[in-house]
Tab-separated table of C-alpha atoms and ligand atoms in Angstrom:
chain	number	residue	atom	x	y	z
A	1492	MET	CA	-11.934	16.707	-35.261
A	1493	SER	CA	-11.091	14.009	-37.762
A	1494	TRP	CA	-14.084	11.721	-37.549
A	1495	ASN	CA	-17.229	12.715	-39.285
A	1496	PRO	CA	-20.660	12.457	-37.749
A	1497	MET	CA	-23.792	12.607	-39.896
A	1498	PRO	CA	-24.914	16.082	-40.967
A	1499	ILE	CA	-26.547	17.864	-38.038
A	1500	GLU	CA	-29.797	18.488	-39.960
A	1501	GLU	CA	-30.206	14.739	-40.574
A	1502	LEU	CA	-29.426	13.942	-36.943
A	1503	TRP	CA	-32.032	16.433	-35.803
A	1504	ILE	CA	-34.705	14.856	-38.008
A	1505	LEU	CA	-33.880	11.385	-36.648
A	1506	LEU	CA	-34.011	12.585	-33.060
A	1507	SER	CA	-37.115	14.696	-33.368
A	1508	GLN	CA	-39.029	11.881	-35.085
A	1509	SER	CA	-37.903	9.250	-32.584
A	1510	ASP	CA	-39.411	8.246	-29.275
A	1511	SER	CA	-35.964	7.990	-27.692
A	1512	PRO	CA	-36.124	7.879	-23.879
A	1513	SER	CA	-32.783	9.716	-23.684
A	1514	LEU	CA	-32.178	12.917	-21.792
A	1515	LEU	CA	-30.915	14.412	-25.050
A	1516	LYS	CA	-34.343	13.910	-26.607
A	1517	LYS	CA	-35.978	15.368	-23.514
A	1518	PHE	CA	-33.909	18.543	-23.406
A	1519	LEU	CA	-32.823	19.344	-26.960
A	1520	THR	CA	-35.700	21.566	-28.040
A	1521	LEU	CA	-35.864	23.060	-31.527
A	1522	GLU	CA	-34.924	26.414	-30.041
A	1523	LEU	CA	-31.839	25.036	-28.298
A	1524	TYR	CA	-30.884	22.998	-31.363
A	1525	ASN	CA	-30.954	26.136	-33.517
A	1526	LYS	CA	-28.859	27.992	-30.978
A	1527	LEU	CA	-26.161	25.312	-30.760
A	1528	LYS	CA	-26.044	23.669	-34.155
A	1529	ASP	CA	-23.360	25.893	-35.679
A	1530	LYS	CA	-21.118	26.293	-32.623
A	1531	LYS	CA	-17.661	24.720	-32.477
A	1532	THR	CA	-14.940	24.021	-29.964
A	1533	LEU	CA	-11.423	25.249	-30.762
A	1534	ARG	CA	-10.577	21.767	-32.020
A	1535	GLY	CA	-13.571	21.854	-34.337
A	1536	GLY	CA	-15.896	19.733	-32.197
A	1537	THR	CA	-19.545	20.275	-33.147
A	1538	LEU	CA	-22.956	19.474	-31.709
A	1539	ALA	CA	-23.117	16.704	-34.324
A	1540	ASN	CA	-19.952	15.131	-32.879
A	1541	CYS	CA	-21.543	15.128	-29.425
A	1542	ILE	CA	-24.996	13.817	-30.344
A	1543	ASN	CA	-24.302	11.581	-33.376
A	1544	THR	CA	-24.677	8.346	-31.436
A	1545	GLY	CA	-27.578	9.634	-29.330
A	1546	CYS	CA	-29.552	10.365	-32.504
A	1547	LEU	CA	-28.750	6.988	-34.070
A	1548	HIS	CA	-29.196	4.704	-31.045
A	1549	PHE	CA	-31.805	5.189	-28.407
A	1550	ARG	CA	-30.762	2.970	-25.507
A	1551	ASN	CA	-28.306	5.377	-23.842
A	1552	ASN	CA	-29.531	7.250	-20.796
A	1553	ALA	CA	-27.878	10.481	-21.750
A	1554	GLY	CA	-27.580	10.365	-25.542
A	1555	ILE	CA	-24.775	12.915	-25.566
A	1556	TYR	CA	-20.987	12.717	-25.212
A	1557	ALA	CA	-18.364	15.459	-24.909
A	1558	CYS	CA	-16.290	14.999	-28.062
A	1559	ASP	CA	-13.700	17.285	-26.486
A	1560	PRO	CA	-13.411	18.683	-22.888
A	1561	GLU	CA	-14.312	22.149	-24.192
A	1562	ALA	CA	-17.656	20.771	-25.403
A	1563	TYR	CA	-18.890	20.950	-21.790
A	1564	THR	CA	-18.504	24.745	-22.095
A	1565	VAL	CA	-19.491	25.420	-25.709
A	1566	PHE	CA	-22.606	23.223	-25.466
A	1567	GLU	CA	-23.225	23.762	-21.763
A	1568	GLU	CA	-26.872	24.657	-22.264
A	1569	ILE	CA	-27.653	21.089	-23.282
A	1570	PHE	CA	-24.972	19.331	-21.230
A	1571	ASN	CA	-25.877	20.986	-17.936
A	1572	LYS	CA	-29.533	19.981	-18.252
A	1573	VAL	CA	-28.589	16.365	-18.979
A	1574	ILE	CA	-26.014	16.303	-16.167
A	1575	LYS	CA	-28.388	17.708	-13.530
A	1576	GLU	CA	-31.181	15.340	-14.429
A	1577	TYR	CA	-28.967	12.225	-14.673
A	1578	HIS	CA	-27.171	12.799	-11.386
A	1579	LYS	CA	-30.307	14.249	-9.721
A	1580	ILE	CA	-28.661	17.491	-8.616
A	1581	GLU	CA	-30.137	20.985	-8.399
A	1582	SER	CA	-26.994	22.864	-9.280
A	1583	LEU	CA	-23.623	21.996	-10.723
A	1584	CYS	CA	-21.501	21.704	-7.657
A	1585	HIS	CA	-19.290	18.819	-6.750
A	1586	PRO	CA	-17.418	18.195	-3.476
A	1587	GLU	CA	-13.673	17.701	-3.163
A	1588	PRO	CA	-12.644	14.042	-3.457
A	1589	TYR	CA	-13.251	12.126	-0.242
A	1590	TYR	CA	-12.435	8.434	-0.127
A	1591	GLY	CA	-13.154	7.782	3.571
A	1592	THR	CA	-10.847	7.115	6.497
A	1593	GLU	CA	-9.232	3.737	6.997
A	1594	GLU	CA	-11.958	2.902	9.531
A	1595	GLU	CA	-14.722	4.030	7.203
A	1596	ILE	CA	-13.306	1.931	4.398
A	1597	ALA	CA	-13.025	-1.123	6.654
A	1598	ALA	CA	-16.631	-0.530	7.763
A	1599	LEU	CA	-17.850	-1.155	4.190
A	1600	GLY	CA	-17.248	-4.803	5.023
A	1601	ASN	CA	-18.330	-7.786	2.978
A	1602	ILE	CA	-21.682	-7.594	1.175
A	1603	ASP	CA	-22.083	-11.359	1.212
A	1604	PRO	CA	-20.034	-12.942	4.019
A	1605	GLU	CA	-21.804	-16.277	3.480
A	1606	GLY	CA	-20.477	-16.268	-0.093
A	1607	LYS	CA	-23.846	-17.316	-1.509
A	1608	MET	CA	-25.032	-14.506	-3.729
A	1609	VAL	CA	-22.366	-12.054	-4.828
A	1610	ILE	CA	-20.227	-13.494	-7.607
A	1611	SER	CA	-17.743	-10.623	-7.708
A	1612	THR	CA	-17.277	-7.015	-6.679
A	1613	ARG	CA	-15.693	-4.269	-8.773
A	1614	VAL	CA	-15.069	-0.554	-8.353
A	1615	ARG	CA	-13.742	1.652	-11.134
A	1616	VAL	CA	-12.916	5.289	-11.677
A	1617	ALA	CA	-12.034	7.166	-14.853
A	1618	ARG	CA	-9.310	9.763	-15.334
A	1619	SER	CA	-8.390	12.049	-18.210
A	1620	HIS	CA	-4.980	13.518	-18.889
A	1621	THR	CA	-4.929	17.309	-18.917
A	1622	LYS	CA	-2.658	17.392	-21.970
A	1623	TYR	CA	-4.872	15.512	-24.407
A	1624	PRO	CA	-8.434	15.884	-25.728
A	1625	PHE	CA	-10.990	13.120	-25.422
A	1626	ILE	CA	-10.449	10.177	-27.758
A	1627	PRO	CA	-12.669	11.271	-30.694
A	1628	ALA	CA	-10.563	14.433	-30.955
A	1629	CYS	CA	-7.199	12.660	-30.602
A	1630	THR	CA	-4.663	12.268	-33.372
A	1631	LEU	CA	-2.839	8.978	-33.866
A	1632	GLU	CA	0.192	10.539	-32.178
A	1633	ASP	CA	-1.949	11.700	-29.225
A	1634	LEU	CA	-3.113	8.126	-28.675
A	1635	LEU	CA	0.416	6.755	-28.771
A	1636	ASN	CA	1.851	9.493	-26.549
A	1637	MET	CA	-0.951	9.133	-24.069
A	1638	GLU	CA	-0.513	5.365	-23.934
A	1639	ASN	CA	3.173	5.908	-23.302
A	1640	ASP	CA	2.543	8.444	-20.491
A	1641	THR	CA	0.008	6.189	-18.774
A	1642	VAL	CA	2.014	3.000	-19.112
A	1643	THR	CA	5.233	4.664	-17.929
A	1644	ALA	CA	3.413	5.625	-14.718
A	1645	LEU	CA	1.735	2.230	-14.321
A	1646	LYS	CA	5.049	0.410	-14.635
A	1647	THR	CA	6.428	2.193	-11.564
A	1648	LEU	CA	3.659	0.852	-9.297
A	1649	THR	CA	4.899	-1.532	-6.647
A	1650	GLY	CA	3.632	-4.202	-4.253
A	1651	GLU	CA	0.113	-5.442	-4.858
A	1652	LEU	CA	-0.384	-2.941	-7.715
A	1653	ALA	CA	2.706	-3.947	-9.701
A	1654	GLY	CA	1.871	-5.526	-13.021
A	1655	GLN	CA	2.365	-5.652	-16.758
A	1656	TYR	CA	0.913	-3.836	-19.737
A	1657	TYR	CA	-0.623	-5.771	-22.625
A	1658	PRO	CA	-1.207	-3.628	-25.730
A	1659	LEU	CA	-4.252	-4.702	-27.726
A	1660	ALA	CA	-2.355	-4.357	-30.992
A	1661	ARG	CA	-0.017	-7.178	-29.941
A	1662	MET	CA	-2.590	-9.424	-28.276
A	1663	ASP	CA	-3.781	-12.558	-30.053
A	1664	LYS	CA	-7.539	-12.866	-30.606
A	1665	ALA	CA	-7.940	-15.895	-28.310
A	1666	THR	CA	-6.297	-14.091	-25.367
A	1667	GLU	CA	-8.393	-11.020	-26.015
A	1668	ALA	CA	-11.606	-13.075	-26.118
A	1669	GLN	CA	-10.693	-14.868	-22.885
A	1670	LEU	CA	-9.945	-11.600	-21.057
A	1671	VAL	CA	-13.307	-10.213	-22.211
A	1672	ALA	CA	-15.132	-13.410	-21.166
A	1673	ASP	CA	-13.498	-13.195	-17.737
A	1674	HIS	CA	-14.809	-9.601	-17.341
A	1675	TYR	CA	-11.318	-8.087	-17.313
A	1676	LEU	CA	-11.088	-6.481	-20.730
A	1677	PHE	CA	-13.350	-4.051	-22.585
A	1678	ARG	CA	-15.183	-5.129	-25.723
A	1679	HIS	CA	-14.959	-3.553	-29.121
A	1680	ASP	CA	-18.461	-4.127	-30.436
A	1681	ASP	CA	-20.494	-1.345	-28.876
A	1682	ILE	CA	-22.183	0.538	-31.686
A	1683	THR	CA	-23.012	3.449	-29.390
A	1684	LEU	CA	-19.317	3.949	-28.635
A	1685	ARG	CA	-18.406	3.411	-32.282
A	1686	ASP	CA	-20.820	6.112	-33.423
A	1687	ALA	CA	-19.538	8.460	-30.751
A	1688	GLY	CA	-16.137	8.319	-32.474
A	1689	LEU	CA	-14.390	6.205	-29.851
A	1690	TYR	CA	-13.125	3.451	-32.101
A	1691	LYS	CA	-11.028	5.873	-34.102
A	1692	TYR	CA	-7.627	4.363	-34.976
A	1693	TRP	CA	-8.564	1.186	-33.068
A	1694	ASP	CA	-6.483	-0.608	-31.648
A	1695	THR	CA	-3.678	1.968	-31.640
A	1696	GLY	CA	-2.802	3.095	-28.137
A	1697	ARG	CA	-5.319	0.755	-26.500
A	1698	GLY	CA	-4.492	-1.896	-23.954
A	1699	ILE	CA	-4.812	-3.285	-20.476
A	1700	PHE	CA	-2.477	-3.365	-17.491
A	1701	TYR	CA	-3.004	-5.792	-14.636
A	1702	ASN	CA	-1.320	-7.201	-11.575
A	1703	GLU	CA	-0.485	-10.855	-11.120
A	1704	ASP	CA	-3.736	-11.691	-9.303
A	1705	GLN	CA	-5.820	-9.726	-11.826
A	1706	THR	CA	-7.329	-7.772	-8.944
A	1707	PHE	CA	-6.036	-4.392	-10.080
A	1708	LEU	CA	-6.476	-3.436	-13.717
A	1709	CYS	CA	-6.121	-0.346	-15.815
A	1710	TRP	CA	-7.831	0.152	-19.170
A	1711	VAL	CA	-5.796	2.403	-21.413
A	1712	ASN	CA	-7.646	4.573	-23.959
A	1713	GLU	CA	-10.913	2.670	-24.051
A	1714	GLU	CA	-13.749	5.169	-23.473
A	1715	ASP	CA	-11.699	7.407	-21.194
A	1716	HIS	CA	-7.929	7.861	-21.182
A	1717	ILE	CA	-7.643	5.830	-18.012
A	1718	ARG	CA	-9.964	3.492	-16.152
A	1719	LEU	CA	-8.592	2.245	-12.844
A	1720	ILE	CA	-10.350	-0.930	-11.755
A	1721	SER	CA	-10.251	-3.060	-8.626
A	1722	LEU	CA	-11.998	-6.390	-8.848
A	1723	GLN	CA	-12.212	-9.680	-7.010
A	1724	LYS	CA	-14.462	-12.682	-6.528
A	1725	GLY	CA	-16.984	-12.516	-3.675
A	1726	GLY	CA	-18.424	-9.570	-1.799
A	1727	ASP	CA	-15.488	-8.039	0.070
A	1728	LEU	CA	-16.243	-4.456	-0.891
A	1729	ALA	CA	-13.871	-3.036	1.749
A	1730	ALA	CA	-10.883	-4.855	0.236
A	1731	VAL	CA	-11.829	-3.987	-3.353
A	1732	TYR	CA	-12.370	-0.308	-2.602
A	1733	LYS	CA	-9.252	-0.019	-0.433
A	1734	ARG	CA	-7.109	-1.332	-3.299
A	1735	LEU	CA	-8.680	1.122	-5.728
A	1736	VAL	CA	-8.134	4.100	-3.401
A	1737	LYS	CA	-4.492	3.121	-3.098
A	1738	ALA	CA	-4.170	2.952	-6.897
A	1739	ILE	CA	-5.826	6.356	-7.317
A	1740	HIS	CA	-3.413	7.991	-4.854
A	1741	GLU	CA	-0.417	6.323	-6.447
A	1742	MET	CA	-1.418	7.428	-9.958
A	1743	GLU	CA	-2.222	10.959	-8.781
A	1744	ASP	CA	1.279	11.167	-7.332
A	1745	ARG	CA	2.594	10.461	-10.828
A	1746	MET	CA	0.415	12.623	-13.068
A	1747	THR	CA	-2.153	15.407	-13.165
A	1748	PHE	CA	-5.690	14.649	-14.223
A	1749	ALA	CA	-8.309	16.950	-15.725
A	1750	ARG	CA	-10.792	18.428	-13.251
A	1751	ARG	CA	-13.145	21.323	-13.345
A	1752	ASP	CA	-15.062	23.181	-10.629
A	1753	GLY	CA	-18.596	21.865	-10.392
A	1754	TYR	CA	-17.887	18.903	-12.674
A	1755	GLY	CA	-15.235	17.038	-10.664
A	1756	TYR	CA	-13.027	14.797	-12.790
A	1757	LEU	CA	-13.731	15.254	-16.496
A	1758	THR	CA	-14.861	12.255	-18.523
A	1759	PHE	CA	-16.026	11.605	-22.063
A	1760	CYS	CA	-19.550	10.664	-20.966
A	1761	ALA	CA	-21.550	13.127	-18.891
A	1762	THR	CA	-22.914	10.284	-16.766
A	1763	ASN	CA	-19.403	9.592	-15.462
A	1764	LEU	CA	-18.446	13.125	-14.370
A	1765	GLY	CA	-17.649	13.964	-10.761
A	1766	THR	CA	-16.340	11.008	-8.821
A	1767	THR	CA	-16.374	8.923	-12.052
A	1768	LEU	CA	-16.912	6.019	-9.697
A	1769	ARG	CA	-18.979	2.950	-10.496
A	1770	ALA	CA	-19.072	0.335	-7.758
A	1771	SER	CA	-20.805	-2.862	-8.781
A	1772	VAL	CA	-21.566	-6.411	-7.863
A	1773	LEU	CA	-22.457	-9.283	-10.132
A	1774	MET	CA	-25.352	-11.003	-8.403
A	1775	ALA	CA	-28.047	-13.492	-9.412
A	1776	ILE	CA	-31.459	-12.089	-8.515
A	1777	PRO	CA	-33.881	-14.285	-10.463
A	1778	ASN	CA	-36.826	-13.641	-8.123
A	1779	VAL	CA	-36.494	-9.931	-7.467
A	1780	SER	CA	-35.961	-9.079	-11.109
A	1781	LYS	CA	-39.330	-10.635	-12.003
A	1782	GLN	CA	-41.226	-8.358	-9.622
A	1783	ALA	CA	-43.384	-5.657	-11.186
A	1784	ASN	CA	-41.881	-3.014	-8.910
A	1785	PHE	CA	-38.244	-4.004	-9.575
A	1786	ASP	CA	-37.446	-0.864	-11.604
A	1787	ASP	CA	-39.048	1.380	-8.985
A	1788	PHE	CA	-37.065	-0.358	-6.267
A	1789	LEU	CA	-33.834	0.221	-8.190
A	1790	ALA	CA	-34.713	3.870	-8.773
A	1791	LYS	CA	-35.582	4.382	-5.104
A	1792	HIS	CA	-32.139	3.109	-4.118
A	1793	ASN	CA	-30.284	4.931	-6.930
A	1794	ILE	CA	-29.120	1.631	-8.354
A	1795	GLN	CA	-28.525	0.952	-12.027
A	1796	SER	CA	-28.872	-2.559	-13.382
A	1797	ARG	CA	-26.767	-3.720	-16.348
A	1798	GLY	CA	-26.529	-7.079	-18.065
A	1799	THR	CA	-24.100	-9.834	-17.090
A	1800	ARG	CA	-21.392	-8.650	-19.503
A	1801	GLY	CA	-21.576	-4.924	-18.937
A	1802	PHE	CA	-23.377	-1.985	-20.452
A	1803	GLY	CA	-25.817	-2.948	-23.176
A	1804	SER	CA	-25.415	-6.716	-22.635
A	1805	ALA	CA	-28.150	-9.227	-21.818
A	1806	VAL	CA	-28.871	-10.672	-18.385
A	1807	GLU	CA	-27.685	-14.296	-18.337
A	1808	ASP	CA	-29.071	-16.744	-15.739
A	1809	GLY	CA	-30.541	-13.902	-13.710
A	1810	VAL	CA	-27.101	-12.351	-13.100
A	1811	HIS	CA	-27.279	-8.563	-12.960
A	1812	ASP	CA	-24.534	-5.981	-12.664
A	1813	LEU	CA	-25.857	-3.675	-9.933
A	1814	SER	CA	-24.111	-0.352	-9.354
A	1815	ASN	CA	-24.508	3.186	-8.046
A	1816	LYS	CA	-26.208	5.373	-10.632
A	1817	HIS	CA	-25.005	8.788	-9.484
A	1818	ARG	CA	-21.391	9.925	-9.632
A	1819	LEU	CA	-21.627	13.706	-9.452
A	1820	GLY	CA	-22.610	15.843	-6.457
A	1821	LEU	CA	-21.504	13.312	-3.861
A	1822	THR	CA	-18.141	12.062	-2.610
A	1823	GLU	CA	-16.449	8.840	-3.666
A	1824	TYR	CA	-17.184	7.335	-0.280
A	1825	GLU	CA	-20.848	8.304	-0.515
A	1826	ALA	CA	-21.102	6.812	-4.003
A	1827	VAL	CA	-19.756	3.471	-2.766
A	1828	LYS	CA	-22.106	3.567	0.226
A	1829	GLU	CA	-25.027	4.212	-2.099
A	1830	MET	CA	-24.228	1.023	-3.993
A	1831	LEU	CA	-23.689	-0.901	-0.749
A	1832	ASN	CA	-27.002	0.135	0.811
A	1833	GLY	CA	-28.963	-0.456	-2.384
A	1834	VAL	CA	-27.434	-3.864	-3.025
A	1835	LEU	CA	-27.992	-4.958	0.587
A	1836	ALA	CA	-31.677	-4.035	0.222
A	1837	ILE	CA	-31.967	-5.973	-3.063
A	1838	LYS	CA	-30.154	-8.959	-1.561
A	1839	LYS	CA	-32.504	-9.015	1.431
A	1840	TRP	CA	-35.539	-8.878	-0.842
A	1841	GLU	CA	-34.163	-11.682	-3.032
A	1842	GLU	CA	-33.530	-13.843	0.063
A	1843	GLU	CA	-37.080	-13.256	1.279
A	1844	LEU	CA	-38.600	-14.185	-2.075
A	1845	ALA	CA	-36.374	-17.251	-2.447
A	1846	GLY	CA	-37.348	-18.328	1.121
A	1847	MET	CA	-41.052	-17.904	0.339
A	1848	LYS	CA	-40.670	-20.048	-2.783
A	1849	LYS	CA	-38.901	-22.770	-0.811
A	1850	ASN	CA	-41.613	-22.808	1.882
A	1851	ALA	CA	-44.479	-22.796	-0.600
B	1270	ADP	P1	-17.701	0.225	-17.019
B	1270	ADP	O1	-18.660	1.042	-16.255
B	1270	ADP	O2	-16.464	-0.045	-16.246
B	1270	ADP	O3	-17.401	0.725	-18.386
B	1270	ADP	P2	-19.078	-1.930	-18.383
B	1270	ADP	O4	-20.554	-1.960	-18.173
B	1270	ADP	O5	-18.576	-1.432	-19.670
B	1270	ADP	O6	-18.428	-1.152	-17.160
B	1270	ADP	O7	-18.485	-3.374	-18.089
B	1270	ADP	C1	-17.144	-3.651	-18.237
B	1270	ADP	C2	-16.837	-5.053	-17.785
B	1270	ADP	O8	-16.803	-5.085	-16.365
B	1270	ADP	C3	-17.854	-6.097	-18.213
B	1270	ADP	O9	-17.179	-7.277	-18.555
B	1270	ADP	C4	-18.646	-6.314	-16.949
B	1270	ADP	O10	-19.271	-7.574	-16.861
B	1270	ADP	C5	-17.539	-6.205	-15.929
B	1270	ADP	N1	-18.041	-5.995	-14.568
B	1270	ADP	C6	-18.768	-4.990	-14.078
B	1270	ADP	N2	-19.046	-5.174	-12.775
B	1270	ADP	C7	-18.467	-6.344	-12.429
B	1270	ADP	C8	-18.365	-7.092	-11.226
B	1270	ADP	N3	-18.918	-6.660	-10.088
B	1270	ADP	N4	-17.673	-8.256	-11.265
B	1270	ADP	C9	-17.095	-8.701	-12.400
B	1270	ADP	N5	-17.142	-8.035	-13.552
B	1270	ADP	C10	-17.816	-6.871	-13.577
B	1271	MG	MG1	-18.045	0.870	-20.280
């Protein structure tokens, strides 16, 4: 492991003296800390590598990342507790992938057929190559080889999925900023990712692939090795999800991705394990979000709210990014349905409140 976290003893002091709301803080007892603090993965990944960012920054739900796929085994006593609590599952079991039949996918329909509330709809999944460790444990050569493997596969996609790859290292700053502003490209200013070791050798091996319409995108070596994304304006969830499912099948025909019994597809962040699927809408909910019971309502419907520009960003003009919270212990189709049902409930509530305001 060639990036250095803070010494584990210092991290422990920071965490134990903090009032972090993270699951790491909740579950890493002194006893467990003492048991795990000197363990290592074969690549040299330590507890400090996994919890560095969670001890320095307190806004993450989990507070712990797998610096290396083997970390899920070596540090399973802490990971499994965090995973079960985050995904609200009793035991670590995960179903086989199930994306839904053609009819079931069509039945997802359009969340906002009137085109009044949903700005855009996006569904993404993450995939990890079996041959390479997670990014903090990668060498420079790993990053370049992995980029090459991924891009070689992407370039053989045809039809609606055909597109071009744009490496970050050769992108001018104005283009990069525009792609970020348009919600297509990842940012590079997340201190929680930085302190988890993800910005190592930035921008080597990083980039984005997209089709002509910018409705199918692939992030290469951002947080995970691969993020497949389907995105379009409006609320046509059926169309967005259908395109993503097609992309997943096409990429799985071309390469093998890391999976593990009970954990589903392996990802860098424990909150993404399983289906790895996050289905979201960008929607303005200025009335609902002011209600005292907004957070309870979200929790009841297993919905996570993020800011307008993604994880850790602020809400601008009442526009929230609303997505399914759970990804493990349910199928892909169920995860999308969870988002759909939750967002429909929030939309209905927002319409009622807006109507009441108008009539008042
Ligand atoms: P991810 O879970 O894919 O890592 P992030 O929270 O990091 O998501 O956000 C990545 C980008 O995707 C941000 O620019 C965010 O605004 C954008 N995004 C998320 N959901 C939507 C959506 N429904 N429509 C448009 N952009 C979206
Ligand atoms: Mg992200």
